[in-house]
PDB file of C-alpha atoms in Angstrom:
ATOM      1  CA  MET A   1     104.314 123.681 135.071  1.00 63.00           C
ATOM      2  CA  SER A   2     105.587 125.880 132.276  1.00 70.00           C
ATOM      3  CA  ASP A   3     104.831 129.390 131.119  1.00 77.00           C
ATOM      4  CA  ASP A   4     102.063 129.864 128.542  1.00 77.00           C
ATOM      5  CA  LEU A   5     104.618 131.563 126.295  1.00 76.00           C
ATOM      6  CA  GLN A   6     106.960 128.550 126.272  1.00 79.00           C
ATOM      7  CA  PHE A   7     106.939 126.800 122.910  1.00 79.00           C
ATOM      8  CA  GLY A   8     109.520 124.060 123.400  1.00 73.00           C
ATOM      9  CA  PHE A   9     108.713 120.745 125.042  1.00 71.00           C
ATOM     10  CA  LYS A  10     104.975 121.170 124.481  1.00 79.00           C
ATOM     11  CA  ARG A  11     102.860 118.981 122.247  1.00 82.00           C
ATOM     12  CA  GLY A  12     101.625 120.851 119.182  1.00 84.00           C
ATOM     13  CA  LEU A  13     103.882 123.879 119.733  1.00 84.00           C
ATOM     14  CA  GLY A  14     107.244 124.583 118.192  1.00 82.00           C
ATOM     15  CA  CYS A  15     109.237 126.946 116.008  1.00 83.00           C
ATOM     16  CA  ASN A  16     106.366 127.927 113.724  1.00 87.00           C
ATOM     17  CA  GLU A  17     104.202 129.067 116.633  1.00 88.00           C
ATOM     18  CA  ALA A  18     107.121 130.881 118.279  1.00 87.00           C
ATOM     19  CA  ILE A  19     107.964 132.705 115.033  1.00 89.00           C
ATOM     20  CA  PHE A  20     104.295 133.651 114.556  1.00 91.00           C
ATOM     21  CA  ALA A  21     104.122 135.063 118.104  1.00 90.00           C
ATOM     22  CA  LEU A  22     107.360 136.992 117.567  1.00 91.00           C
ATOM     23  CA  ARG A  23     106.269 138.459 114.219  1.00 94.00           C
ATOM     24  CA  THR A  24     102.848 139.403 115.579  1.00 94.00           C
ATOM     25  CA  THR A  25     104.367 141.113 118.614  1.00 93.00           C
ATOM     26  CA  VAL A  26     106.997 143.015 116.606  1.00 94.00           C
ATOM     27  CA  SER A  27     104.384 144.041 114.025  1.00 95.00           C
ATOM     28  CA  HIS A  28     102.045 145.321 116.733  1.00 95.00           C
ATOM     29  CA  PHE A  29     104.644 147.514 118.406  1.00 95.00           C
ATOM     30  CA  THR A  30     106.246 148.834 115.203  1.00 95.00           C
ATOM     31  CA  SER A  31     102.823 149.728 113.771  1.00 96.00           C
ATOM     32  CA  THR A  32     102.263 152.025 116.756  1.00 95.00           C
ATOM     33  CA  GLY A  33     105.655 153.698 116.276  1.00 95.00           C
ATOM     34  CA  SER A  34     107.407 151.919 119.131  1.00 95.00           C
ATOM     35  CA  THR A  35     110.991 150.763 118.973  1.00 92.00           C
ATOM     36  CA  VAL A  36     111.435 147.019 119.394  1.00 93.00           C
ATOM     37  CA  TYR A  37     114.583 145.438 120.778  1.00 93.00           C
ATOM     38  CA  LEU A  38     115.118 141.718 120.367  1.00 88.00           C
ATOM     39  CA  ALA A  39     117.644 139.300 121.762  1.00 87.00           C
ATOM     40  CA  ALA A  40     117.898 135.656 120.725  1.00 81.00           C
ATOM     41  CA  LEU A  41     119.619 132.880 122.601  1.00 77.00           C
ATOM     42  CA  ASP A  42     120.467 129.585 120.961  1.00 74.00           C
ATOM     43  CA  ILE A  43     120.602 126.923 123.680  1.00 71.00           C
ATOM     44  CA  ARG A  44     120.496 123.830 121.448  1.00 67.00           C
ATOM     45  CA  LYS A  45     123.529 122.285 123.106  1.00 72.00           C
ATOM     46  CA  ALA A  46     122.867 123.668 126.584  1.00 72.00           C
ATOM     47  CA  PHE A  47     121.108 120.507 127.746  1.00 72.00           C
ATOM     48  CA  ASP A  48     124.204 118.516 126.744  1.00 77.00           C
ATOM     49  CA  SER A  49     126.621 120.717 128.676  1.00 79.00           C
ATOM     50  CA  VAL A  50     124.988 120.850 132.119  1.00 81.00           C
ATOM     51  CA  HIS A  51     127.521 119.427 134.601  1.00 85.00           C
ATOM     52  CA  HIS A  52     125.671 117.182 137.037  1.00 85.00           C
ATOM     53  CA  ASP A  53     127.428 118.345 140.222  1.00 89.00           C
ATOM     54  CA  LYS A  54     126.828 121.998 139.344  1.00 88.00           C
ATOM     55  CA  LEU A  55     123.201 121.185 138.560  1.00 86.00           C
ATOM     56  CA  PHE A  56     122.704 119.564 141.966  1.00 90.00           C
ATOM     57  CA  ASP A  57     124.449 122.452 143.755  1.00 92.00           C
ATOM     58  CA  SER A  58     122.174 124.908 141.927  1.00 90.00           C
ATOM     59  CA  LEU A  59     119.079 122.947 142.884  1.00 90.00           C
ATOM     60  CA  VAL A  60     120.126 122.982 146.549  1.00 93.00           C
ATOM     61  CA  ALA A  61     120.882 126.724 146.352  1.00 94.00           C
ATOM     62  CA  THR A  62     117.415 127.442 144.951  1.00 91.00           C
ATOM     63  CA  GLY A  63     115.738 125.574 147.794  1.00 94.00           C
ATOM     64  CA  VAL A  64     114.845 122.263 146.167  1.00 92.00           C
ATOM     65  CA  ALA A  65     114.253 119.696 148.907  1.00 94.00           C
ATOM     66  CA  ASP A  66     117.295 117.598 149.793  1.00 94.00           C
ATOM     67  CA  VAL A  67     115.355 114.394 149.218  1.00 95.00           C
ATOM     68  CA  ILE A  68     114.585 115.437 145.608  1.00 92.00           C
ATOM     69  CA  VAL A  69     118.226 116.351 144.945  1.00 93.00           C
ATOM     70  CA  SER A  70     119.283 113.040 146.494  1.00 94.00           C
ATOM     71  CA  ILE A  71     116.933 111.113 144.210  1.00 93.00           C
ATOM     72  CA  LEU A  72     118.264 112.970 141.174  1.00 89.00           C
ATOM     73  CA  ARG A  73     121.875 112.319 142.254  1.00 90.00           C
ATOM     74  CA  GLN A  74     121.095 108.618 142.547  1.00 91.00           C
ATOM     75  CA  TRP A  75     119.251 108.497 139.219  1.00 87.00           C
ATOM     76  CA  TYR A  76     121.985 110.323 137.326  1.00 85.00           C
ATOM     77  CA  GLY A  77     124.692 108.413 139.190  1.00 85.00           C
ATOM     78  CA  VAL A  78     123.525 104.989 138.043  1.00 86.00           C
ATOM     79  CA  SER A  79     122.566 105.988 134.499  1.00 84.00           C
ATOM     80  CA  ARG A  80     124.663 104.470 131.740  1.00 87.00           C
ATOM     81  CA  VAL A  81     124.475 105.015 128.000  1.00 87.00           C
ATOM     82  CA  ASN A  82     125.885 103.498 124.855  1.00 90.00           C
ATOM     83  CA  VAL A  83     126.243 104.619 121.268  1.00 91.00           C
ATOM     84  CA  ARG A  84     124.613 102.746 118.407  1.00 92.00           C
ATOM     85  CA  TRP A  85     126.044 103.108 114.924  1.00 93.00           C
ATOM     86  CA  GLY A  86     123.992 101.163 112.414  1.00 93.00           C
ATOM     87  CA  THR A  87     123.721  97.676 113.874  1.00 94.00           C
ATOM     88  CA  ARG A  88     126.695  97.984 116.237  1.00 95.00           C
ATOM     89  CA  CYS A  89     126.691  99.254 119.826  1.00 95.00           C
ATOM     90  CA  SER A  90     129.486 100.563 122.017  1.00 96.00           C
ATOM     91  CA  GLN A  91     130.146  99.503 125.570  1.00 95.00           C
ATOM     92  CA  PHE A  92     127.973 101.240 128.179  1.00 94.00           C
ATOM     93  CA  PHE A  93     129.587 104.224 129.913  1.00 92.00           C
ATOM     94  CA  ALA A  94     128.732 106.877 132.507  1.00 87.00           C
ATOM     95  CA  VAL A  95     127.873 110.416 131.469  1.00 83.00           C
ATOM     96  CA  PHE A  96     128.706 113.308 133.802  1.00 82.00           C
ATOM     97  CA  ASN A  97     127.207 116.141 131.754  1.00 80.00           C
ATOM     98  CA  GLY A  98     123.803 116.748 130.266  1.00 79.00           C
ATOM     99  CA  VAL A  99     120.210 116.136 131.135  1.00 77.00           C
ATOM    100  CA  PRO A 100     118.045 113.609 129.282  1.00 71.00           C
ATOM    101  CA  GLN A 101     116.526 115.201 126.191  1.00 68.00           C
ATOM    102  CA  GLY A 102     112.855 114.487 125.823  1.00 64.00           C
ATOM    103  CA  SER A 103     112.414 113.998 129.556  1.00 68.00           C
ATOM    104  CA  VAL A 104     109.568 115.999 131.074  1.00 63.00           C
ATOM    105  CA  LEU A 105     111.840 116.775 134.026  1.00 71.00           C
ATOM    106  CA  SER A 106     114.802 118.147 132.032  1.00 70.00           C
ATOM    107  CA  PRO A 107     113.375 121.587 131.151  1.00 66.00           C
ATOM    108  CA  ILE A 108     112.270 122.044 134.747  1.00 69.00           C
ATOM    109  CA  ILE A 109     115.620 121.271 136.362  1.00 68.00           C
ATOM    110  CA  PHE A 110     117.620 122.863 133.545  1.00 60.00           C
TER     111      PHE A 110
END
């Protein structure tokens, strides 16, 4: 389950809706004379850089059930990928960093 204010990884929501919400919020507070502070974080590549062992350790530390962490370790441990360039494909290889983009589970465990 995600927060109602999350725009990524939700059907029909994206940058346009996030920008609209931001502009509306800033406009509301500045129109009443309030000061608005804003911080932005670009995590485009963050999903690619998550080290699997650190991810599993973090899940254990936050109280995720051992059986769930074990399943994830197994799933990530047997996963193999290859690179396609045009009509050619590389050999399959293991990946030790990153979570699958587009997976419903990735934003949750990230």
